[in-house]
Coordinates of C-alpha atoms and ligand atoms in Angstrom, one line a residue:
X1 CA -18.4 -3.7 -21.2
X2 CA -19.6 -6.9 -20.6
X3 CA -20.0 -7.8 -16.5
X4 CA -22.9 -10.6 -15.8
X5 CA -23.1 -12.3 -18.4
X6 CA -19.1 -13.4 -18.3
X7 CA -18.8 -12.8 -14.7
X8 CA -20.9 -13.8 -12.2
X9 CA -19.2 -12.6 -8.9
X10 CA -20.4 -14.0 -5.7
X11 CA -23.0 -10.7 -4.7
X12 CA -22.3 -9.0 -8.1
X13 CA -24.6 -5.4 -7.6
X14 CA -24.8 -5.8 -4.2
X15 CA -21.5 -4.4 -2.8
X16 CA -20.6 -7.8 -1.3
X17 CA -16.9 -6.7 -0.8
X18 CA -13.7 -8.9 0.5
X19 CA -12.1 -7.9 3.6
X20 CA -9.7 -5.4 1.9
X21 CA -12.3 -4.1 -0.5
X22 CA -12.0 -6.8 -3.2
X23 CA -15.0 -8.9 -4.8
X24 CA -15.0 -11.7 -3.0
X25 CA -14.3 -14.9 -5.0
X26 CA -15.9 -14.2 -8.3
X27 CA -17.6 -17.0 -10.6
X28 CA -17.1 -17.3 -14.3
X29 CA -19.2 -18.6 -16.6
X30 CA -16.3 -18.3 -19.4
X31 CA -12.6 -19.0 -18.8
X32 CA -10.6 -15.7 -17.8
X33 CA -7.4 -17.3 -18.4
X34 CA -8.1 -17.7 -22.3
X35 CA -4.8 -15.4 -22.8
X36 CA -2.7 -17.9 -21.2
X37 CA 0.2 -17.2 -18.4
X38 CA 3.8 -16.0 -19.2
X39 CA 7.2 -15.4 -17.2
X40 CA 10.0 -13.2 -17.7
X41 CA 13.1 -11.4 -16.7
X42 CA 14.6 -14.6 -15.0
X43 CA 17.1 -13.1 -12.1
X44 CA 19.4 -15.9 -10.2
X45 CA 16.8 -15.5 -6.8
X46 CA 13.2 -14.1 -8.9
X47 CA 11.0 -14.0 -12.2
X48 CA 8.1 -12.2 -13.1
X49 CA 5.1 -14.0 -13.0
X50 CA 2.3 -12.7 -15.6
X51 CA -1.4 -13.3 -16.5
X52 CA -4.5 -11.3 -17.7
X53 CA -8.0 -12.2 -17.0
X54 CA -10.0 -11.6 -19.6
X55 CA -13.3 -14.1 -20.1
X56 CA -14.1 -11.9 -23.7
X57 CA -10.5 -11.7 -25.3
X58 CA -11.6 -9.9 -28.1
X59 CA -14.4 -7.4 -26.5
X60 CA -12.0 -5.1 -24.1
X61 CA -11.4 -8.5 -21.6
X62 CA -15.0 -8.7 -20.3
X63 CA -14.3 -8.1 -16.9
X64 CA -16.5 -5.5 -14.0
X65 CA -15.0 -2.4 -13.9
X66 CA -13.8 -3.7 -10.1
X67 CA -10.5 -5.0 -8.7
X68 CA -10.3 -8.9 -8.4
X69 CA -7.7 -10.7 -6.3
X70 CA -5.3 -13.5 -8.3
X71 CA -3.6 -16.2 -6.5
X72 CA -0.5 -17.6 -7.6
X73 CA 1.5 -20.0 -6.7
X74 CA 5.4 -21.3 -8.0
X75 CA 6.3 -25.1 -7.6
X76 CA 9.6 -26.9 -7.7
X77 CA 8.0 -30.1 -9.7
X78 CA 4.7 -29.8 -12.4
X79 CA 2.5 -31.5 -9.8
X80 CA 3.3 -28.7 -7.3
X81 CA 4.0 -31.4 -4.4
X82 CA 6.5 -28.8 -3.8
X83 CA 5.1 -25.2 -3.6
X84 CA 8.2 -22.9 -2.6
X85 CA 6.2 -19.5 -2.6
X86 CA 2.5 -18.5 -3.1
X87 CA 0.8 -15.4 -2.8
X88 CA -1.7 -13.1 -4.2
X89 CA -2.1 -9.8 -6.7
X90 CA -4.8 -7.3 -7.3
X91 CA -6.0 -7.5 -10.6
X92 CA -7.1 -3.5 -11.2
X93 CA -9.7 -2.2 -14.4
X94 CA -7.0 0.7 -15.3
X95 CA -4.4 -2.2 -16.6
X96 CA -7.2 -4.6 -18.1
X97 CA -6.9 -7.3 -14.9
X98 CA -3.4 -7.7 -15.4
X99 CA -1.0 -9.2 -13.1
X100 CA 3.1 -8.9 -13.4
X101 CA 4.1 -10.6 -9.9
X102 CA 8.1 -9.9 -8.8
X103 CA 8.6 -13.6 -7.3
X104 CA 11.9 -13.7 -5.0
X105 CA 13.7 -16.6 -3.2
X106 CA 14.2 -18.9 -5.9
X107 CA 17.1 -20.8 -6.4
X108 CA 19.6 -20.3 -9.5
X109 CA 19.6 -22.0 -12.4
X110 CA 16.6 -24.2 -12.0
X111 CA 13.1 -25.1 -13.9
X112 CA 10.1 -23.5 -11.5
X113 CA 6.1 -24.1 -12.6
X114 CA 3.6 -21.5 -11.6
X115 CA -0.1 -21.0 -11.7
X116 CA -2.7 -18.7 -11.2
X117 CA -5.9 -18.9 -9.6
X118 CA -9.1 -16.6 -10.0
X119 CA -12.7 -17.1 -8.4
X120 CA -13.4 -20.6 -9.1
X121 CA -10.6 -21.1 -12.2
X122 CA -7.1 -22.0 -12.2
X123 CA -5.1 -20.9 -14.9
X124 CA -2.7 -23.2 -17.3
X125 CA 0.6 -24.2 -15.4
X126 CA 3.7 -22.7 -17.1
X127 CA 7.0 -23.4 -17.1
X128 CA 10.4 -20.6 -16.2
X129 CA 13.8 -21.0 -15.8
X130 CA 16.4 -18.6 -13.0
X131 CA 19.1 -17.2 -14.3
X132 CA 22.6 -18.8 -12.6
X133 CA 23.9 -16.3 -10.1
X134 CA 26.1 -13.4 -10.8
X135 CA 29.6 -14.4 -11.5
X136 CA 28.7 -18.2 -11.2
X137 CA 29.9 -20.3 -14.1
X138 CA 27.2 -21.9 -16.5
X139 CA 27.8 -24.4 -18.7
X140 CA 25.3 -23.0 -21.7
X141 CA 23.1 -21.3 -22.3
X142 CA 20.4 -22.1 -24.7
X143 CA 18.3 -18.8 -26.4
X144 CA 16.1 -18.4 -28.8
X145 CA 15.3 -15.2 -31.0
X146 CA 11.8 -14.2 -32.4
X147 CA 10.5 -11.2 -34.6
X148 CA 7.9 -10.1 -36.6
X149 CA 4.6 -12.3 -36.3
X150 CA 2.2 -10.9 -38.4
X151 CA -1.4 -12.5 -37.4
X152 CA -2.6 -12.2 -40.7
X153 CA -0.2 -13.8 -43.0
X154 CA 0.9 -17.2 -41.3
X155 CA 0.4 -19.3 -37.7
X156 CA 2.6 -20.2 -35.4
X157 CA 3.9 -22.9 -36.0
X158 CA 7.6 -21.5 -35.6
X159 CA 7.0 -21.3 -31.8
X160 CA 5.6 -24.9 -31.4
X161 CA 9.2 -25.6 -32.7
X162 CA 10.7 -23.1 -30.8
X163 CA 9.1 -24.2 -27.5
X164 CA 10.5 -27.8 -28.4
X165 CA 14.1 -26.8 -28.7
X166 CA 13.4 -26.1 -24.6
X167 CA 14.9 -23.2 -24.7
X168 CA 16.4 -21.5 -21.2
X169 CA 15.2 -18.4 -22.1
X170 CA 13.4 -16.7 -25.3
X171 CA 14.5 -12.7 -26.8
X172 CA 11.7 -11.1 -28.8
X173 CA 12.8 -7.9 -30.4
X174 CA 9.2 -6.4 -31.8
X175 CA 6.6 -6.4 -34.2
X176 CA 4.9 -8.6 -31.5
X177 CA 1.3 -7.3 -32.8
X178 CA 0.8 -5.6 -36.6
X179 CA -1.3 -2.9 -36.3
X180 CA -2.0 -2.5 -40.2
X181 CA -3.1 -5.3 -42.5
X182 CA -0.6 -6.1 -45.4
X183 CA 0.9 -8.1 -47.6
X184 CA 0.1 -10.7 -50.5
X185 CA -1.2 -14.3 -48.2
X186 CA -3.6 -14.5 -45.7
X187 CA -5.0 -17.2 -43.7
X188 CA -6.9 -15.4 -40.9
X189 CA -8.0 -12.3 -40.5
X190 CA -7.3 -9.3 -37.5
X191 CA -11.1 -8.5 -37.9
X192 CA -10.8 -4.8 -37.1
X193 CA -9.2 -1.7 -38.6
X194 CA -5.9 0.3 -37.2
X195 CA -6.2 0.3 -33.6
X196 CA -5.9 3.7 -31.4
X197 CA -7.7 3.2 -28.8
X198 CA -6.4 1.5 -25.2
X199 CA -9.5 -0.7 -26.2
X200 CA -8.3 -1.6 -29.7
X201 CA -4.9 -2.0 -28.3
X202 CA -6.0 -4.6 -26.1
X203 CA -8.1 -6.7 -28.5
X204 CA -5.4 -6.6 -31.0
X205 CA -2.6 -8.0 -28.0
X206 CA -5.3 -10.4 -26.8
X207 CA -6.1 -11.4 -30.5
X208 CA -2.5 -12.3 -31.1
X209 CA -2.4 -14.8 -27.7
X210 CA -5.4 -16.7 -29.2
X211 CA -3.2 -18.1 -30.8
X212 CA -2.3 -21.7 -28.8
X213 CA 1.3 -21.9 -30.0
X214 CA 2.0 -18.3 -28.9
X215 CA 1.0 -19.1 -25.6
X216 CA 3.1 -22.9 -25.0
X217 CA 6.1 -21.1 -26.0
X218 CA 5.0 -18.4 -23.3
X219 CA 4.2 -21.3 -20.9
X220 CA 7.7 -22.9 -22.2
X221 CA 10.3 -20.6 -20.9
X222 CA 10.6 -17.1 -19.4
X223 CA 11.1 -14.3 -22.4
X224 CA 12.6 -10.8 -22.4
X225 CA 10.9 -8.4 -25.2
X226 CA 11.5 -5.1 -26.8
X227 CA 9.2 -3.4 -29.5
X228 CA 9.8 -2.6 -32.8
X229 CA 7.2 0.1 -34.6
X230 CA 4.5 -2.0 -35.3
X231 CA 3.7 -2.0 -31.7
X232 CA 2.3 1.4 -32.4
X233 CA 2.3 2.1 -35.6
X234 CA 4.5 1.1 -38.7
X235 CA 7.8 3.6 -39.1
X236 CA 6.9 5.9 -35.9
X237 CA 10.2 7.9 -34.5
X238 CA 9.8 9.0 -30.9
X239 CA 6.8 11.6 -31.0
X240 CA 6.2 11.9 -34.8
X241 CA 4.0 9.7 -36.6
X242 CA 4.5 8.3 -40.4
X243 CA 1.3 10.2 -41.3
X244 CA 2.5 13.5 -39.2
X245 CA -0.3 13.5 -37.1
X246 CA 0.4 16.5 -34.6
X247 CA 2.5 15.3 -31.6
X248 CA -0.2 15.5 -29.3
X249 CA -2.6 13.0 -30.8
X250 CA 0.4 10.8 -31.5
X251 CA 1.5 10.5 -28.1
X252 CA -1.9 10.0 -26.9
X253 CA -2.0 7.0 -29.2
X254 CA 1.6 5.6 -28.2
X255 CA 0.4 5.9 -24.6
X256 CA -2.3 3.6 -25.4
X257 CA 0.2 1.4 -27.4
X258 CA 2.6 1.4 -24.9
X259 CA 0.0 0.3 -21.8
X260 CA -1.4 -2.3 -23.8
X261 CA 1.8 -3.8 -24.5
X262 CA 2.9 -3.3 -21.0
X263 CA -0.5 -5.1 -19.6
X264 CA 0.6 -8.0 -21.9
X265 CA 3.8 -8.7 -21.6
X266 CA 6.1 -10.3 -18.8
X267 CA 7.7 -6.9 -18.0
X268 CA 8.7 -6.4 -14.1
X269 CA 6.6 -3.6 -12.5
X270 CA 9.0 -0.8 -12.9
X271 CA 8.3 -1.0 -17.0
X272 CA 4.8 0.1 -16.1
X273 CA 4.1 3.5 -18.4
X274 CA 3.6 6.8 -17.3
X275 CA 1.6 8.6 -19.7
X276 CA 3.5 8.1 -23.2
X277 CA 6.7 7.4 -21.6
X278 CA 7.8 3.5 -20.5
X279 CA 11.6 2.0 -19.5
X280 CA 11.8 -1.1 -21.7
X281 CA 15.8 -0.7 -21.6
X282 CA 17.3 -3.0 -18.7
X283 CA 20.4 -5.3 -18.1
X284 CA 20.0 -8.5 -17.5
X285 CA 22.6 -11.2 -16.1
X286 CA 23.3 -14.5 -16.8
X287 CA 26.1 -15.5 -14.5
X288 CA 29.5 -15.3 -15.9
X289 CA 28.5 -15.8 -19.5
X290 CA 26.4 -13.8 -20.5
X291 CA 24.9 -10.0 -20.3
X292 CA 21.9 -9.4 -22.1
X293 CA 21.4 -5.7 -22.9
X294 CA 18.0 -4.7 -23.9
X295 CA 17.3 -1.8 -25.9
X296 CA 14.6 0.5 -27.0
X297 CA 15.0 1.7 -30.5
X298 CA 11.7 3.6 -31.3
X299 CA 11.1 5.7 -28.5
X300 CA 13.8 8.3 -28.2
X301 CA 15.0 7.8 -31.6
X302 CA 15.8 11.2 -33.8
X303 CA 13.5 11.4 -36.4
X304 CA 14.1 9.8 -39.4
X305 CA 16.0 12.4 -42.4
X306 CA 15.1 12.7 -45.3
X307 CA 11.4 11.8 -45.7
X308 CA 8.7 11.6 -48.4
X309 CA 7.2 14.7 -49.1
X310 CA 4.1 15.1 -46.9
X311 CA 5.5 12.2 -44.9
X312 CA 7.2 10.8 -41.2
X313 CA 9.0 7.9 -41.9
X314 CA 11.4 5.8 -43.9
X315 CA 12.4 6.4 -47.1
X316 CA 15.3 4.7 -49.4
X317 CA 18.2 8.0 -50.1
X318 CA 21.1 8.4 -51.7
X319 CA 23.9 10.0 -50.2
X320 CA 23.9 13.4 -52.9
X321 CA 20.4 13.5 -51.8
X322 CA 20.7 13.2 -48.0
X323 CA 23.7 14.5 -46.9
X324 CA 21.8 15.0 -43.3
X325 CA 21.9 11.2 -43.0
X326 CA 25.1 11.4 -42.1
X327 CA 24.7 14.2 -39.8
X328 CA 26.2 13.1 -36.0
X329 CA 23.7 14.8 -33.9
X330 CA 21.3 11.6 -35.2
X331 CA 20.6 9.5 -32.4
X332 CA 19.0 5.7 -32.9
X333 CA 18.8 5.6 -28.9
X334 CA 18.7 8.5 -28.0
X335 CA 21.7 10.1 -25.8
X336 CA 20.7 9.0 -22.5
X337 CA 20.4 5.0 -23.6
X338 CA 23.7 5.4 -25.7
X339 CA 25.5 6.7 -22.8
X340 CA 23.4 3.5 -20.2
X341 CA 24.6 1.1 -22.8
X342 CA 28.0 2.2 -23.1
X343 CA 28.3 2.0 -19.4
X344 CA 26.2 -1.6 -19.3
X345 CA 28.9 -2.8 -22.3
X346 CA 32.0 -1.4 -20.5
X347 CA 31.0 -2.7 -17.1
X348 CA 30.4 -6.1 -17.7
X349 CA 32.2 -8.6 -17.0
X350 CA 30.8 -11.4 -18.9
X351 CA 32.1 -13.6 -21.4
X352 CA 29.4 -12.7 -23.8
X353 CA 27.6 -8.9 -24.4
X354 CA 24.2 -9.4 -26.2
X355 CA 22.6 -6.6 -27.5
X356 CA 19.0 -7.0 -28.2
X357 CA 17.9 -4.3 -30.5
X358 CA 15.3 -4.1 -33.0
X359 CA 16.6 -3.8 -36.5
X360 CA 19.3 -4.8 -39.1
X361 CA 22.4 -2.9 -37.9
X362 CA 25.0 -3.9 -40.2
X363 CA 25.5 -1.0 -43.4
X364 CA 23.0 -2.1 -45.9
X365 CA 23.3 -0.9 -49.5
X366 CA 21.0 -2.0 -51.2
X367 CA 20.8 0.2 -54.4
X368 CA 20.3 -1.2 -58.0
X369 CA 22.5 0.4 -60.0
X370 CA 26.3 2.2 -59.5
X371 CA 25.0 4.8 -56.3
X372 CA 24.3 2.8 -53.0
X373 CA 21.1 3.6 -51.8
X374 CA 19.8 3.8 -48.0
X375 CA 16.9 2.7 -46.2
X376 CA 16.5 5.2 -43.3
X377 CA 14.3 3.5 -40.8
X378 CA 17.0 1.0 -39.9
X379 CA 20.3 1.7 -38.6
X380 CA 21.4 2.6 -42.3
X381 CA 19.1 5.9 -41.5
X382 CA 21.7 7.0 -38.2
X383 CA 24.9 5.6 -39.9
X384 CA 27.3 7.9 -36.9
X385 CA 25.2 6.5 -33.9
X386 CA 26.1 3.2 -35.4
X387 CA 29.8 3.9 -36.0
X388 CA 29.9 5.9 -32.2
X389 CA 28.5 2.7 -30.8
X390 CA 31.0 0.2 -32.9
X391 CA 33.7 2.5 -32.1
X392 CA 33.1 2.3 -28.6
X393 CA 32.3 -1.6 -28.6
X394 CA 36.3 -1.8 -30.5
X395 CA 38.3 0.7 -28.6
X396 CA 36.6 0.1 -24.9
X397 CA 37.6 -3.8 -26.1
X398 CA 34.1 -5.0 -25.0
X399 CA 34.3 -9.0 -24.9
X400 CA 32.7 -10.8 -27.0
X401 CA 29.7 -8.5 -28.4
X402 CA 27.2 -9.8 -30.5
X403 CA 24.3 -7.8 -32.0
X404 CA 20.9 -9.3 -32.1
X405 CA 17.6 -8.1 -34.4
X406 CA 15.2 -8.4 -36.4
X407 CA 12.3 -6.0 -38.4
X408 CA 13.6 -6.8 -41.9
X409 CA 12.1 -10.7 -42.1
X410 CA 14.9 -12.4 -43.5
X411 CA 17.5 -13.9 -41.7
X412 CA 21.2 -11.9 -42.0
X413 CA 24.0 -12.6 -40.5
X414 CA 26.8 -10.2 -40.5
X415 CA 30.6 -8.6 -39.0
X416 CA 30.1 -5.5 -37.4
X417 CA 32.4 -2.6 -38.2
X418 CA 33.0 1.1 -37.1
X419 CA 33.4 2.1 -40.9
X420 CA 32.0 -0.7 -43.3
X421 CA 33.2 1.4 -46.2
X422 CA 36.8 1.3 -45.6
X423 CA 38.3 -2.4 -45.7
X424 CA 41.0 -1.6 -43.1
X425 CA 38.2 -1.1 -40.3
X426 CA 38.2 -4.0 -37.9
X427 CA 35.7 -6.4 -37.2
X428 CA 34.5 -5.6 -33.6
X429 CA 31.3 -7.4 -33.1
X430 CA 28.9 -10.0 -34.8
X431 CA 25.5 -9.5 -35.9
X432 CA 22.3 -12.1 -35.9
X433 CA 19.5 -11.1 -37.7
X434 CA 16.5 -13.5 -36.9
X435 CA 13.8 -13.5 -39.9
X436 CA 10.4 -13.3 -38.9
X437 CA 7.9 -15.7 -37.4
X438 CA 5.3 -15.3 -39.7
X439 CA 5.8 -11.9 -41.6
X440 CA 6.5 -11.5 -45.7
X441 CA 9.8 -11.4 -46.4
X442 CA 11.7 -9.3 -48.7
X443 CA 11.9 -10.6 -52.5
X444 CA 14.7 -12.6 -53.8
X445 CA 16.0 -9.8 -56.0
X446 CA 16.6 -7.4 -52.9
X447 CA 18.0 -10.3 -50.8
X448 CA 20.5 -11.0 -53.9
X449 CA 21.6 -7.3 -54.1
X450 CA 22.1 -6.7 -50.5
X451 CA 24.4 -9.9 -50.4
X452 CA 26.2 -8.8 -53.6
X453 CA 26.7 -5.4 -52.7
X454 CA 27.6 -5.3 -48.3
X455 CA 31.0 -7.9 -48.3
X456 CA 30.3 -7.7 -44.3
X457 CA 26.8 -9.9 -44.9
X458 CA 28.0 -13.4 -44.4
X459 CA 24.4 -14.6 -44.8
X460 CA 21.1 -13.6 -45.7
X461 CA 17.8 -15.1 -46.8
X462 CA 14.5 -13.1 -47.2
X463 CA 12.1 -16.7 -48.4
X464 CA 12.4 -18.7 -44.7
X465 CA 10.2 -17.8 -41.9
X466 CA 11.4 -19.1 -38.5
X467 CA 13.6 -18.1 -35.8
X468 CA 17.5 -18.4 -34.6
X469 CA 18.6 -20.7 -31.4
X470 CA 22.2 -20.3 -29.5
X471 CA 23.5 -22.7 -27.4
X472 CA 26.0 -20.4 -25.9
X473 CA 29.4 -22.1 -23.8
X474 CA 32.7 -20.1 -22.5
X475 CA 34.1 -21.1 -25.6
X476 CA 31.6 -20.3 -28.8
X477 CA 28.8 -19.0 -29.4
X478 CA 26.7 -20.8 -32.0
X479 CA 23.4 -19.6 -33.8
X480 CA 21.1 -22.1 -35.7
X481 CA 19.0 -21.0 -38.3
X482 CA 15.5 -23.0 -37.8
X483 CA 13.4 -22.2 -40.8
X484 CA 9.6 -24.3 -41.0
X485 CA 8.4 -25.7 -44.0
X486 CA 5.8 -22.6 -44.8
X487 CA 4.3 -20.3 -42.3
X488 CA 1.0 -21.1 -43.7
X489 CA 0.6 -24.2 -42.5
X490 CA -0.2 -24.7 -38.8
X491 CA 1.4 -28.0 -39.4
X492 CA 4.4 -26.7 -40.5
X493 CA 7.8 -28.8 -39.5
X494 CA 11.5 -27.1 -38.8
X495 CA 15.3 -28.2 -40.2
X496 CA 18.1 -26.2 -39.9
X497 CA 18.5 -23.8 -43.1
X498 CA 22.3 -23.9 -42.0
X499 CA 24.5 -22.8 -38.4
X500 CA 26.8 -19.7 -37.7
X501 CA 29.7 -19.9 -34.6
X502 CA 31.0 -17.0 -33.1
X503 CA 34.5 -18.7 -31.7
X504 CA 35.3 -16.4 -27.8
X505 CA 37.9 -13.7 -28.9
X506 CA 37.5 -13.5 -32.1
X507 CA 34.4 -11.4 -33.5
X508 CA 32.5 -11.9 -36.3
X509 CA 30.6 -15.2 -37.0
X510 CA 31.5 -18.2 -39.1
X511 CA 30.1 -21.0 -41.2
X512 CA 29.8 -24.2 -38.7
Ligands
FE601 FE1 8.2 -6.7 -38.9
CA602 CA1 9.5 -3.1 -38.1

């Protein structure tokens, strides 16, 4: 680890200590804000405030193995003429000089800008938004949904965009990092093999925020996040790893993917891991119109049926082959978040229910020839938790419930049903798969067969990389589908590939 040459702390070796046991006012010789500032989890009265010092990004943050104190400070205006709360964190070694502040006393429904302040540096300002307060009408709400950003295979442009469509808030539901290289294009590299490691972990995060449109759209507007696999590793189920590496060294490695991600990501304090365990579920208000739901999908799923020989994992099964698929025990949440989201879905009150999960949920077949076929790592793999949770969202009458995902990098838009085999069963809830930001999507064949196959589908396309925004009123909820001109250019530009409405009381979503 790298300490003098980044970091040249006022008495550096010589015990010169703060007051409360913190190196006093520390000097860098390289920025330690290179990994930008974020916000997230906007309440109507608070947001978390994040940052990371790290003066070498990409060499396990470059910081003395010492605690350093961060300043922050929130504004009412960008010049902060107006500072309506300041204080100051402790930035600890054991997660990499991170900071996640809980700021209270803010006023609903209002733009805030916040900084941070180290040594001798001041960090970029950034820009959040408070929720409006519980119960309180809202006009709209503007959202936007991002997946899948594969390093390797594209920039991000997509989030330039996205950060111009000013949205109020922005959902990411995983594959924030790629731990593996793949795929057919590249146009910049992740330098190092599978991470492991904390260490590797870290680098790979602090790799991906090198990226400067990654960080404006963090600046842009405060985000809510849950993780996919990649995070850890591609096609991991709870404890067991695609490669069945014994559950031991698997978890050890999920702890380390789990911290990493926690140290660089917006999360209030109580997501902060214990071990191989971390809450990422929560419920999150936004006044009367909406109730965002966020869910965890990886880490108390039941594994995956029907492998590869030799193999964790997905595979693609037909029913004669895998009648355990269909076994009801199966659990894509695991039984203590089905039973916290039934309860979050039944107790709301809002005019809108958004669930952000991290997959396709709609029923899927996507075999070639007469037998439908299965791919298990989605919700197609655990088709009675899906039918127990549509079920519940059409009898308990839940207002207004619309699914939100991603992982399968093309864009899908679909009616949610309990049985999706039986054309009787009602339409209880709409579906919005975004595509990815950056990562390959599936080929034009397997996009044609899906749409030919699953009536329910209402839109899909596997060849645009991009994102979804919602502009979300009492009456509609409408999703447009911003694909960029080609993910491999950093100049890429944005139209709308076309726009789906979800009219209040009446699920399922609709060209317009
Ligand atoms: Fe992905
Ligand atoms: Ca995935």
């Amino acid at each position: 680890m790298i300490t003098r040459r980044s970091f040249l702390a006022a008495g550096l070796g010589c015990a010169v200590l703060a007051p409360h046991g913190l190196r006093a006012q520390p000097r860098f010789t390289r920025y330690p804000f290179a990994l930008g500032v974020a916000s997230g989890y906007p309440q109507s009265d608070g947001v978390v405030l994040w940052t990371r010092l790290a003066p070498e990004p990409l060499a396990g943050g470059g910081m003395p193995d010492a605690p350093v104190p961060v300043a922050w400070e929130i504004a009412a205006d960008d010049q902060f003429r107006r500072i309506v709360g300041r204080g100051s964190e402790t930035a600890v070694p054991a997660f990499a000089h991170s900071v996640h502040v809980s700021v209270n006393g803010l006023d609903p429904s209002r733009h805030y800008w916040y900084r941070f302040r180290a040594g001798d540096a001041t960090s970029p300002v950034g820009r959040t938004r408070t929720a409006p307060r519980t119960g309180d009408p809202a006009p709209r709400l503007r959202f936007a949904l991002a997946s899948c950003q594969q390093y390797e295979q594209g920039y991000y442009a997509a989030y330039r965009h996205l950060a111009a469509d000013d949205p109020d808030l922005v959902v990411h539901v995983g594959d924030y990092i790629y731990e593996s290289s793949w795929g057919r294009t590249h146009v910049r590299a992740h330098g190092a093999g599978e991470p492991e490691t904390l260490v590797e972990y870290r680098n790979r995060h602090a790799l991906y925020k090198t990226d400067d449109d990654l960080r404006a759209a963090h600046a842009a507007a405060p985000w809510i996040v849950t993780w996919d696999d990649h995070e850890v590793q591609n096609d991991y189920a709870n404890d067991r790893s695609q490669r069945l590496d014994p559950a031991a060294a698997f978890l050890a490695r999920r702890a380390a993917a789990y911290q990493a991600y926690y140290e660089h990501m917006p999360l209030p304090a109580w997501a902060r891991p214990a071990g191989p365990n971390m809450q990422l579920h929560a419920q999150l208000g936004y006044g009367a119109l909406a109730n965002f739901l966020i869910t965890d999908g990886r880490q108390y799923r039941s594994h995956q049926v029907c492998p590869r020989p030799g193999r964790g994992g997905s595979n693609t099964v037909r029913d004669a082959d895998c009648p355990q698929r269909r076994e009801p025990a199966l659990s894509f949440f695991g039984s203590a978040q089905e039973r916290w989201l039934e309860a979050g879905l039944a107790q709301s009150t809002a005019r809108w229910n958004i669930v952000a999960q991290p997959t396709f949920m709609a029923q899927a077949d996507r075999g070639g020839g007469a037998t439908p076929e299965y791919w298990t790592d989605g919700w197609d793999g655990y088709p009675k938790a899906r039918e127990r949770l549509l079920r519940f969202v059409g009898e308990r009458r839940v207002r207004n419930a619309v699914m939100l995902g991603g992982d399968v990098h093309m864009t899908a838009i679909a009616d949610l049903k309990p049985d999706f085999d039986d054309p009787g069963s009602p339409v209880v809830a709409s579906e919005f798969c975004g595509t990815s930001i950056t990562s390959q999507g599936p080929s034009q064949k397997r996009t044609e067969t899906i749409a030919s196959r699953n009536p329910h589908v209402k839109f899909i396309n596997g060849n645009r990389r991009g994102y979804l925004l919602f502009d979300v009123t009492d009456h509609q909820c409408r999703a447009r589908i911003r694909a960029i001109s080609d993910a491999t250019d950093p100049q890429a530009t944005v139209r709308d590939l076309s726009a789906y409405v979800v009219e209040a009381g009446r699920p399922g979503p609709q060209r317009g």
